Coordinates of C-alpha atoms and ligand atoms in Angstrom, one line a residue:
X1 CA 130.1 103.6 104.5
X2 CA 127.4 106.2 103.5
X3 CA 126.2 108.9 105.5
X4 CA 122.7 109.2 107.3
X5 CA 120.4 111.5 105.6
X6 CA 117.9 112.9 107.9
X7 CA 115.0 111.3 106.7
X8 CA 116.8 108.2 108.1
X9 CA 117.2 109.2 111.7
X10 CA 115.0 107.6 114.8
X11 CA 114.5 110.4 116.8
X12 CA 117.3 111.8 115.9
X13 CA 119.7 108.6 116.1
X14 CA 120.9 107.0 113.0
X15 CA 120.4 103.5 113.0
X16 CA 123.3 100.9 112.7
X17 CA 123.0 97.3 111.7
X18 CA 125.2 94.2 110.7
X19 CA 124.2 90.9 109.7
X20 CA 125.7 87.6 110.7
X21 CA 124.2 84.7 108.0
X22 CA 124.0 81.3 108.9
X23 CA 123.8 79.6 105.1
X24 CA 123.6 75.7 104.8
X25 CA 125.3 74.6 102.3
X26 CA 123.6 72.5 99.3
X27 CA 126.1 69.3 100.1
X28 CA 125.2 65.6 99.7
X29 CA 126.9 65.1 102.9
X30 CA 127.8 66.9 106.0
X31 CA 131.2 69.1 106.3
X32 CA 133.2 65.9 108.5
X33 CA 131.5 62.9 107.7
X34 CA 129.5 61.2 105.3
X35 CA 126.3 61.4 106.9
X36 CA 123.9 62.5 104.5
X37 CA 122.2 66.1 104.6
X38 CA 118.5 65.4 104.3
X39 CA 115.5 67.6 106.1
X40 CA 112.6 66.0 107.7
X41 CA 114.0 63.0 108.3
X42 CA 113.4 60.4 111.8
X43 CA 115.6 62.2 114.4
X44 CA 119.0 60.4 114.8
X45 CA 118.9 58.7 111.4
X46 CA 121.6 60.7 109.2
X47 CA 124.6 60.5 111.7
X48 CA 127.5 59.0 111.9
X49 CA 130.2 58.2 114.3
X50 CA 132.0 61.3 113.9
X51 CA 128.8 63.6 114.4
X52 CA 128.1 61.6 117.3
X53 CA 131.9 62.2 119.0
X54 CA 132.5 58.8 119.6
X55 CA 136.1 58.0 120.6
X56 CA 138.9 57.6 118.2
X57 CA 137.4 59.0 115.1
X58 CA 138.8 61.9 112.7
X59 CA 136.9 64.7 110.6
X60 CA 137.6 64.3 106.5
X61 CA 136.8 67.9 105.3
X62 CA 134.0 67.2 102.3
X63 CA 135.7 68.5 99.4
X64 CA 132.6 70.0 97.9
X65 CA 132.4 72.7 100.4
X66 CA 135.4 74.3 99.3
X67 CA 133.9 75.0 95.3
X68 CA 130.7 76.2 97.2
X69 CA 132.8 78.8 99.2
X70 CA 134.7 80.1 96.4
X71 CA 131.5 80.5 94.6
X72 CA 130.4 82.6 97.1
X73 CA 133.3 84.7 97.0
X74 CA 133.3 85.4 93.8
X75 CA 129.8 86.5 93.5
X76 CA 130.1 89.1 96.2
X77 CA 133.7 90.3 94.9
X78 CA 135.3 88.9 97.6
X79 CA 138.8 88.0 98.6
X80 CA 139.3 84.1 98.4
X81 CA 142.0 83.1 100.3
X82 CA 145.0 80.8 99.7
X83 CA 145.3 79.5 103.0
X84 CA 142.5 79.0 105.5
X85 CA 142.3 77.4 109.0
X86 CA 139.9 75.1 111.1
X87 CA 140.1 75.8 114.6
X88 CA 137.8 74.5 117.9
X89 CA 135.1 76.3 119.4
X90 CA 134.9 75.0 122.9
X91 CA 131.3 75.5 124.6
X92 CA 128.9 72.7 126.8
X93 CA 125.8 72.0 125.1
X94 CA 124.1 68.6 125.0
X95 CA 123.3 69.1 121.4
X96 CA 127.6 68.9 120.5
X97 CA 128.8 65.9 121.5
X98 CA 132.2 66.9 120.5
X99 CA 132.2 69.7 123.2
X100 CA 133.3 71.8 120.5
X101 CA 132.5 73.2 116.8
X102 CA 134.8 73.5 114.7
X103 CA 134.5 76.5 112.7
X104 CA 137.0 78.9 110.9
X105 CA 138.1 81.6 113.0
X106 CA 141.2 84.2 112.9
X107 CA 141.5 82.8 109.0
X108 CA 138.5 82.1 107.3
X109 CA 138.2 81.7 103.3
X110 CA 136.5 84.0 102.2
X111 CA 136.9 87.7 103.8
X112 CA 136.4 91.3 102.0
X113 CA 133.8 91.6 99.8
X114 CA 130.8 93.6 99.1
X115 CA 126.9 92.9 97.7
X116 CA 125.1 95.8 96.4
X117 CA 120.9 96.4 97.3
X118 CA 118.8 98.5 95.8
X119 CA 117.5 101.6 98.2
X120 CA 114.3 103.9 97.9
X121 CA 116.3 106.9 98.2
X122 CA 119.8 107.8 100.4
X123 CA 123.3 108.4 99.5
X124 CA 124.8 105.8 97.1
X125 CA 126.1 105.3 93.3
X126 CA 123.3 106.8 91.2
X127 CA 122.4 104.4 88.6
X128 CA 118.7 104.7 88.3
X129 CA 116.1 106.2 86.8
X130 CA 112.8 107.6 88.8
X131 CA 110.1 104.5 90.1
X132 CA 106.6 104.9 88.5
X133 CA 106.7 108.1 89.2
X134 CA 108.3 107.2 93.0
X135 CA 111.6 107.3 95.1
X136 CA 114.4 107.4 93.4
X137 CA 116.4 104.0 92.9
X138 CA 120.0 103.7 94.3
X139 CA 122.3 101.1 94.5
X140 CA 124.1 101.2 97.5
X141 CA 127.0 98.6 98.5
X142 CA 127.5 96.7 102.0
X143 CA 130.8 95.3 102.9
X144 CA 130.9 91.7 103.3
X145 CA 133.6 91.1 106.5
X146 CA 133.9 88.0 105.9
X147 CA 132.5 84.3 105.1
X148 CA 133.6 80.9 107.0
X149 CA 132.8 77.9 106.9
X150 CA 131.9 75.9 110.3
X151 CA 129.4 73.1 111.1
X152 CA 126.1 73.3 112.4
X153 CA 125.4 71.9 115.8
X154 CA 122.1 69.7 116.9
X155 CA 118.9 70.3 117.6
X156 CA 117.9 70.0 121.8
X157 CA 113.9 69.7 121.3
X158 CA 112.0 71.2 124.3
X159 CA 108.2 70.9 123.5
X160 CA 106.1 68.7 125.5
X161 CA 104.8 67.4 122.7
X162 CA 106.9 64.1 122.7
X163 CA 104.6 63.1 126.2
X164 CA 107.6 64.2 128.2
X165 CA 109.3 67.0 129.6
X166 CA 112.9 65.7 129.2
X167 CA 115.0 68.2 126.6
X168 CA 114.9 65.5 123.4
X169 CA 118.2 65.6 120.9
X170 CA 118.0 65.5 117.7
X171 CA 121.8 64.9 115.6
X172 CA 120.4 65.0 112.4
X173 CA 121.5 68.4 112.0
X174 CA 125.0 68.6 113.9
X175 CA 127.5 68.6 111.1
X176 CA 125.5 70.2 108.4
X177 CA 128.3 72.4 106.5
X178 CA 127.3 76.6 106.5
X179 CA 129.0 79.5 105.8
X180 CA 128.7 82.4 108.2
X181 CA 128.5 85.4 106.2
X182 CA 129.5 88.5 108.2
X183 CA 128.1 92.1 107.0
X184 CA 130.5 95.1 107.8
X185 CA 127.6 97.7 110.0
X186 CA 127.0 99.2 106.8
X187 CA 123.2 98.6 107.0
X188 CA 121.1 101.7 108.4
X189 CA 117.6 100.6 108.7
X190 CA 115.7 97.6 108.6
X191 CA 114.1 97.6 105.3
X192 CA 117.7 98.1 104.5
X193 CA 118.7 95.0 106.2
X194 CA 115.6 92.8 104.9
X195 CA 117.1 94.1 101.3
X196 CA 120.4 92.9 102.0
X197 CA 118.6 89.5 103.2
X198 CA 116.7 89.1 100.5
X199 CA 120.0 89.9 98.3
X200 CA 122.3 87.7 99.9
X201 CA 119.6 85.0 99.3
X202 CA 119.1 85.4 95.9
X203 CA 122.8 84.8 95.3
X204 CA 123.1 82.3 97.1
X205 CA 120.3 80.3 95.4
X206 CA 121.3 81.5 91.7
X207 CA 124.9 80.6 92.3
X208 CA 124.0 77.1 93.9
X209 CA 125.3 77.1 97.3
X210 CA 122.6 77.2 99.4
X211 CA 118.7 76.7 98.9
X212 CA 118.4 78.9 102.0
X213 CA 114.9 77.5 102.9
X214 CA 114.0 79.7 106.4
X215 CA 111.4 77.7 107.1
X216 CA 113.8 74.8 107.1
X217 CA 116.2 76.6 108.8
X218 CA 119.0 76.6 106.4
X219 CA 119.2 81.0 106.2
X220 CA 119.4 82.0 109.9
X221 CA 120.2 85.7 110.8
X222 CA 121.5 87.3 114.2
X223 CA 121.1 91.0 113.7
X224 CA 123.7 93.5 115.2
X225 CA 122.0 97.2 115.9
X226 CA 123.2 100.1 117.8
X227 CA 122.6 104.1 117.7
X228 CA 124.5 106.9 117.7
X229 CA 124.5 110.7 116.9
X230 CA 125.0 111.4 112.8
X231 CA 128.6 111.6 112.9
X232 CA 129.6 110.0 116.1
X233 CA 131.7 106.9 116.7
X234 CA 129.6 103.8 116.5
X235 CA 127.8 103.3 119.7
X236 CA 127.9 99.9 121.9
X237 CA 125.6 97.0 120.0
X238 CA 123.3 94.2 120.9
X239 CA 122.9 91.3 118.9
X240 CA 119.6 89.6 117.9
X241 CA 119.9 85.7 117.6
X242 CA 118.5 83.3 115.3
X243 CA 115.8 85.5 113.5
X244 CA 114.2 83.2 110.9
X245 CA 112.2 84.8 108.9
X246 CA 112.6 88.5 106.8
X247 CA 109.0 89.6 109.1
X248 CA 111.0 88.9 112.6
X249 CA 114.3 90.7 111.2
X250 CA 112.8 93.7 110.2
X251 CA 110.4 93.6 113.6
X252 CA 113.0 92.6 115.8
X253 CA 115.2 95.2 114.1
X254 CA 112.9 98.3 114.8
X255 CA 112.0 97.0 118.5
X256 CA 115.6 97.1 119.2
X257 CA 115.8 100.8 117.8
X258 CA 112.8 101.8 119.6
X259 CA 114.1 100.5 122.8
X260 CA 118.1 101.4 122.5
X261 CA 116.5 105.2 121.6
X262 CA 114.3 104.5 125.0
X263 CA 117.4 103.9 127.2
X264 CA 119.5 106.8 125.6
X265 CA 117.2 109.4 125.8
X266 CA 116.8 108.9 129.8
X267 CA 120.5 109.2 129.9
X268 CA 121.6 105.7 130.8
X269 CA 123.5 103.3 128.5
X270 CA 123.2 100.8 126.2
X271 CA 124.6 97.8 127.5
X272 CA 126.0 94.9 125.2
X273 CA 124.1 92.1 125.1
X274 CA 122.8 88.9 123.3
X275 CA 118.8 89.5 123.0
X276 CA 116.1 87.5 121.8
X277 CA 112.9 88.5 120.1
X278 CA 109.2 87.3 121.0
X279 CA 107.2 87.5 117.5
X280 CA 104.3 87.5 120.5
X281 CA 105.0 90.4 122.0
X282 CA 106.8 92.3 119.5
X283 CA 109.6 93.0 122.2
X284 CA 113.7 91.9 122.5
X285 CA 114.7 91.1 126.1
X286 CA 117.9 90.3 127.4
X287 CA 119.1 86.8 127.0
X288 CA 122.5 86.9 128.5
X289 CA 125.2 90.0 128.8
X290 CA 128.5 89.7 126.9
X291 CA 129.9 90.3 130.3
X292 CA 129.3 87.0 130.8
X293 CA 130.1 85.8 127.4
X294 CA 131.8 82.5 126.9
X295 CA 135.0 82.4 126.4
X296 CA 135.3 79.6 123.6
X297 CA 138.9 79.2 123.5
X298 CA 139.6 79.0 120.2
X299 CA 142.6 77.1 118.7
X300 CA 143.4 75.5 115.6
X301 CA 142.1 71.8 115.3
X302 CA 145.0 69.5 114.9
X303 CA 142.9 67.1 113.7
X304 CA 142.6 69.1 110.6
X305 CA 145.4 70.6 108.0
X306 CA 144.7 74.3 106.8
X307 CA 142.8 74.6 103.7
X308 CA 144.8 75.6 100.8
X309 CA 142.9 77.1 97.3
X310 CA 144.9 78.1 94.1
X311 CA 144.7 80.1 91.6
X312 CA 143.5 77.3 89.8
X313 CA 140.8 76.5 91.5
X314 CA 139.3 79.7 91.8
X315 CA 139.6 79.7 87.9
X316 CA 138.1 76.8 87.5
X317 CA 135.0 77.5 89.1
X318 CA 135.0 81.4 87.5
X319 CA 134.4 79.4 84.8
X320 CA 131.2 77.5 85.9
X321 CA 129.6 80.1 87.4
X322 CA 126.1 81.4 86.4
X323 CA 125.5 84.9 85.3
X324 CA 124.7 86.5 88.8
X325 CA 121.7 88.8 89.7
X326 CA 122.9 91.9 88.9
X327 CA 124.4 91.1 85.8
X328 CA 121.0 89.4 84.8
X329 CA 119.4 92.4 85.5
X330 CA 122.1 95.4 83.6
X331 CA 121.2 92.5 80.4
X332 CA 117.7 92.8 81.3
X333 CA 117.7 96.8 80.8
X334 CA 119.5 96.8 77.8
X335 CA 118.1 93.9 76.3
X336 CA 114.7 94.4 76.6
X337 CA 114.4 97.7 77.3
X338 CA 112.9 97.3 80.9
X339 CA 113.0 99.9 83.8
X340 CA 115.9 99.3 86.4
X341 CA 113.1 98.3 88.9
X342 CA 111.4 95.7 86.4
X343 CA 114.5 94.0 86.1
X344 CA 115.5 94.2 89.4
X345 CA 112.2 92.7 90.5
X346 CA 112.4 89.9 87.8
X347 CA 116.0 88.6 88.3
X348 CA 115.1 88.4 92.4
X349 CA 115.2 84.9 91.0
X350 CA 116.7 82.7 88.7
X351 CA 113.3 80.8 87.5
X352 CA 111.4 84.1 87.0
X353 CA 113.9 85.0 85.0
X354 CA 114.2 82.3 82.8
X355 CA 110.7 82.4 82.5
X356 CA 110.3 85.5 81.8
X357 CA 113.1 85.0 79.0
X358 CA 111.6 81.3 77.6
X359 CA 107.8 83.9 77.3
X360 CA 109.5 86.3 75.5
X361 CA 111.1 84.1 72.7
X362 CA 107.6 83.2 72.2
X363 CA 105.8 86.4 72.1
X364 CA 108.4 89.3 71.3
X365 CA 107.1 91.7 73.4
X366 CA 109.1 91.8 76.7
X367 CA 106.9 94.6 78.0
X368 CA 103.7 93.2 77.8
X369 CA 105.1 89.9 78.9
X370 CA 107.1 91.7 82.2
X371 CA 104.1 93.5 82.9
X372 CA 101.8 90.5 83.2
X373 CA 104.7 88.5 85.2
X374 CA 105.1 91.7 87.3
X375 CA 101.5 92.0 88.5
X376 CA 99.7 88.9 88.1
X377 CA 102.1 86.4 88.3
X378 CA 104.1 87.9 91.6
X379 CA 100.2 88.1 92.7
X380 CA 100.5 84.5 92.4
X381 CA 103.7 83.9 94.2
X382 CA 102.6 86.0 96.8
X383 CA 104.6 86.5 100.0
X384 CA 105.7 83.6 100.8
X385 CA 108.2 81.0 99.6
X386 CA 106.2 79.7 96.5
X387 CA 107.9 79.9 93.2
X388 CA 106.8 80.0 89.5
X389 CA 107.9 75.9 89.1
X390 CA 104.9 75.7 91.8
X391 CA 102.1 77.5 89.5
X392 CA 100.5 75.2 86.6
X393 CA 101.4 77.9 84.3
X394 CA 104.0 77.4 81.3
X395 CA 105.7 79.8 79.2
X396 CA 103.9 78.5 76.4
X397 CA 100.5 79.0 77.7
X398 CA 101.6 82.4 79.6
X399 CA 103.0 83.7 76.1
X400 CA 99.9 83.0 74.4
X401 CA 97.9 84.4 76.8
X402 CA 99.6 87.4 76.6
X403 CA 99.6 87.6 72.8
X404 CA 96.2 86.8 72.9
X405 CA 95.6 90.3 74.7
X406 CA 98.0 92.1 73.1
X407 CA 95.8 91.6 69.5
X408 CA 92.8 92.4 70.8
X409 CA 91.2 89.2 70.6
X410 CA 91.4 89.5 74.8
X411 CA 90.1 92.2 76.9
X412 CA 92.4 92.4 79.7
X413 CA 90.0 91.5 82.6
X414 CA 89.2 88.7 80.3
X415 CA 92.7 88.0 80.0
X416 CA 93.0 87.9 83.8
X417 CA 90.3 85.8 84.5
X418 CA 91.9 82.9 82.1
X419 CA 95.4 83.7 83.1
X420 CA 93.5 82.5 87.0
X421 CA 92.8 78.8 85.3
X422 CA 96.5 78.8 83.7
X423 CA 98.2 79.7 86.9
X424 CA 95.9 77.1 88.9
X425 CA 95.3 74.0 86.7
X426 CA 97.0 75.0 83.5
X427 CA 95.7 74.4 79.8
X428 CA 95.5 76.5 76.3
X429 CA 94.3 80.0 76.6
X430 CA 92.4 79.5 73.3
X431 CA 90.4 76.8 73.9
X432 CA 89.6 78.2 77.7
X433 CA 88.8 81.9 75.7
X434 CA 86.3 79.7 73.4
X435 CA 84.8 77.7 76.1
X436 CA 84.0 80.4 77.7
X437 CA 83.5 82.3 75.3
X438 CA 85.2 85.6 76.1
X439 CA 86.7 86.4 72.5
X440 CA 86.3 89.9 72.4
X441 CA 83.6 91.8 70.2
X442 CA 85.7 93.3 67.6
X443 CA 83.1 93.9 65.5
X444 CA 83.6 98.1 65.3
X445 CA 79.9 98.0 63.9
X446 CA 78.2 95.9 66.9
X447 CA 79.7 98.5 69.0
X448 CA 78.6 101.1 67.1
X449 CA 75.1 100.3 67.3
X450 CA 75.5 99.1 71.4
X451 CA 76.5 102.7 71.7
X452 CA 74.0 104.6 69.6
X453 CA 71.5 102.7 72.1
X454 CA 72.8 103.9 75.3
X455 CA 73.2 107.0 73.9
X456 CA 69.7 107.2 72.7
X457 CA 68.1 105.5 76.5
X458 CA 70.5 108.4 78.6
X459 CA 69.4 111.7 77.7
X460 CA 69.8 113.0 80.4
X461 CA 73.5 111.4 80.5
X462 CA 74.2 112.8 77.0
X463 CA 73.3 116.3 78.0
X464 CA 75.4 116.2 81.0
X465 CA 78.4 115.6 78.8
X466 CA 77.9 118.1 76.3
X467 CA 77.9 120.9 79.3
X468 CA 81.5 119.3 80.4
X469 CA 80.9 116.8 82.4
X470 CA 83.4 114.8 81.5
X471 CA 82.6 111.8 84.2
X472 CA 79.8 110.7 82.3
X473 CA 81.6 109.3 79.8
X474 CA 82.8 106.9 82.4
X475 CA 79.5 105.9 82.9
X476 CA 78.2 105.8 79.1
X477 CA 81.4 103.2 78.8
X478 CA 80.1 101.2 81.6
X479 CA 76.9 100.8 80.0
X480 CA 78.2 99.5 76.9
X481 CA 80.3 97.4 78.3
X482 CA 77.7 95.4 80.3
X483 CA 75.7 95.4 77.0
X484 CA 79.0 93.4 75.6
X485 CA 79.1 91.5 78.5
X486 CA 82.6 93.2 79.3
X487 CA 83.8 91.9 75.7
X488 CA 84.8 94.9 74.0
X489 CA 88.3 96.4 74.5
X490 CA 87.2 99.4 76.6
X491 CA 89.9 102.0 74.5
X492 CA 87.5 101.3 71.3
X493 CA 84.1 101.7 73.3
X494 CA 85.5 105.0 74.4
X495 CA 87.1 106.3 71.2
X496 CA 83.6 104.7 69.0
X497 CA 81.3 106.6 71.9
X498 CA 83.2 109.9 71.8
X499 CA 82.9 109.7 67.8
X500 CA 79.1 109.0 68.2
X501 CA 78.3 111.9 70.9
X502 CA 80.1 114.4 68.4
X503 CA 78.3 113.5 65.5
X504 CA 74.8 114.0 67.0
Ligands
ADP1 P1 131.0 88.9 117.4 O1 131.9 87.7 116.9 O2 131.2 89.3 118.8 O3 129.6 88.7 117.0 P2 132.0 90.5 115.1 O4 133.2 91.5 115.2 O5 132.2 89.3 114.4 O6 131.6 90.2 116.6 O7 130.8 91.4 114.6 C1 129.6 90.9 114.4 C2 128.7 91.8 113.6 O8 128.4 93.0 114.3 C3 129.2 92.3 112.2 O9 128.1 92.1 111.3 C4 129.4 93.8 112.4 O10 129.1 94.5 111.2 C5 128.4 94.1 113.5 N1 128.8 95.3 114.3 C6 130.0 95.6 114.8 N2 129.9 96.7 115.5 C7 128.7 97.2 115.4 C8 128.0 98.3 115.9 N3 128.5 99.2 116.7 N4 126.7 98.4 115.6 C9 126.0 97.5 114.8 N5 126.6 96.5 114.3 C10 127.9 96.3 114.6
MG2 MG1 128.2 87.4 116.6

């Protein structure tokens, strides 16, 4: 779709990458039974016959699946299609009793559609302004192939930690409904791809159809990578499986460049395989070459009738759906007058964005208030999966925190160290400010006299500054400060000491 731009080439090759999701659906029960969809659960306790295979039984597609799926399409401006079809996917594995999956195939329901992530810089639909200062922002749009729906199989549990060394199954999972969502090789790096993830995800949770919990295993990705020459037809691909976390995709992801470069710079070819990746070591290997690939002999499951969606239906659920990421953010930049970036960062998801919004109806200023979610509270948040519902921090207490800084009666620092309690154990920023009593000194004429003090103890300081040493100042401040105990608002300590040097 867009061109590689030379800072984008791996030793010369550009880099080319597409993403097959594995998304559980957020169902009650599973895609052909009633079996409920629960994680963490005894092994074999949410199964039924029909997940089990046992003779004679039939699979009732759950009709809840089929609202989830148009949801999807419609956030990522896809095609939704009137008539779909469930076919078998025949493969041996003791973990599908059935000896098949069934899974949509030559007709899925959802096919042709795009998503849009935001890049550092690279060809794409200009629509941003500058980064503090950084890379330019650009929106740049993937293809979505396609998006079916298909169950998930079992779980075959290897460890030795169940005191034997038998392979162990586990059912609980076979029969979960997912949507595979299919990326068009539109992706050309892995930060790219980890943006598309992270995208994808957002969506997904915003719109409802998936929580997409990696760490319980319902956002799975295989990544597809090859190399070729800028302008050359696409070159022959391997495929990563079952990366489950953004870390491995974007490590597995550059450890397959770095090798596939490797093998094409002595000459020989990249061969197409299925490859696994060893967060150990950092390396893919070679699970098994598509030469051997199975052949799964698809057909259509006569068990099953195709699916059939109306106009109707698509309408109807047009109708429910949320405002979606991108739209958030576009309200977010004209709204409250945030950068491109801000709101980007802030809509990444749904909660932070309400919050964000339930702050600012308390204290009108949706700059201070983004700025304070931006840096402290993603500080908070952190890496990993935790969201804002998991901090003891409201938007009442936030707000007033903020509001509290933003008249003074705060320091910042200050403001930080109370804004530490809130997020932890919560409570009123006014009555931890008195407690502790970190109101600031506003009192222009304690200051005033703090200042005339250091300036009278540092002579030597003072006479430094008035031959142009402008550094000293920095130190002069930091004097005054500790004499306030870090209580004044540093902009008046510097504005009353530069008043005070002049006039002597
Ligand atoms: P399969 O079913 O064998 O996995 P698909 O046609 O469904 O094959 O493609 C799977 C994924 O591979 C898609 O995300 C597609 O974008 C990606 N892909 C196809 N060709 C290439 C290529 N040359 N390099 C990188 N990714 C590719
Ligand atoms: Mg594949």
């Amino acid at each position: 779709m867009s061109e590689a731009r030379e800072d984008q080439l791996y030793m010369g090759y550009e880099v080319v990458i597409g993403l097959e999701v594995h998304t559980h659906l957020r169902t009650q029960s599973k895609l052909f039974s009633p079996a409920p969809v629960a994680y963490g659960d005894e092994p074999n306790h949410n199964t039924h016959p029909v997940d089990l295979a046992l003779p004679g039984v039939l699979p009732v597609l759950n009709r809840s699946v089929i609202e989830l799926a148009i949801r999807l399409g419609l956030a990522t401006h896809s095609t939704i299609n009137e008539r779909s079809v469930f076919s078998r996917k025949n493969y041996f594995y003791p973990d599908l009793p059935k000896g098949y999956q069934i899974s949509q195939f030559e007709e899925p329901t959802v096919s042709d559609g795009w998503l849009e992530i935001e890049v550092a810089s690279g060809k794409g639909k200009k629509k941003g302004k500058k980064k503090g200062g950084g890379a330019e922002v650009v929106q740049k749009r993937i293809g979505i192939t396609r998006a079916h729906l298909e169950e998930d199989a079992g779980k075959s549990i290897h460890d030795a930690t169940h005191a034997t060394t038998d392979t162990l199954v586990d059912l609980n999972r076979a029969g979960v409904p997912l949507l595979e969502i299919v990326s068009e090789p539109d992706l050309r790096s892995a930060a790219e791809a980890s943006a598309y993830l992270k995208k994808l995800r957002a969506i997904l949770r915003y719109i409802g159809v998936s929580d997409a919990d990696m760490e319980k295993g319902q956002f799975r990705c295989d990544a597809n990578v090859s190399l070729r020459r800028p302008g050359a037809e696409l070159g022959t691909r391997t495929e990563i499986k079952n990366l489950n976390s953004f870390a491995f995709v974007e490590a597995a992801i550059n450890a397959e460049v770095e090798r596939q470069a490797e093998v094409l710079d002595d000459g020989d070819e990249v061969v197409q395989a299925t490859m696994a990746f060893d967060p150990a070591t950092g390396h893919t290997s070679v699970m098994r070459l598509k030469e051997n690939a199975d052949d799964y002999r698809y057909f259509d499951d006569p068990d099953l009738v195709p699916l059939m969606i109306s106009e109707a239906d698509i309408e109807a659920v047009q109708a429910q759906l949320p405002e979606l990421p991108d739209d958030k953010r576009d309200r977010f930049v004209a709204e409250y007058a945030l950068s491109e970036s801000d709101a980007t960062t802030l809509t990444q998801s749904r909660a932070l964005a309400q919050f964000f919004e339930d702050a600012t109806v308390i204290h009108a200023q949706p700059k201070s208030v983004a700025n304070w979610i931006l840096r402290d509270v993603l500080q908070s948040l952190g890496e990993g999966d935790r969201s804002i519902e998991d901090l003891a921090l409201t938007p009442e207490s936030f707000a007033a925190l903020v509001a509290l800084v933003d008249s003074g009666r705060l320091t910042a620092k200050s403001g930080r160290e109370i804004y530490g309690v809130l997020a932890e154990s919560g409570g009123d920023p006014e009555a931890i400010m008195a407690e502790r009593g970190l109101e600031s000194v506003q009192d222009t004429g304690l200051i005033e006299g703090v200042a005339r003090e250091v300036i009278a103890s540092n002579p030597d300081s003072v006479d430094k500054y008035r031959e142009g040493d402008g550094k000293v100042l920095n130190f002069l401040m930091g004097q005054v400060m500790k004499a306030t105990q870090g209580k004044a608002n540093p902009a008046d300590v510097k504005q009353i000491l530069e008043r005070e040097l002049a006039a002597q």
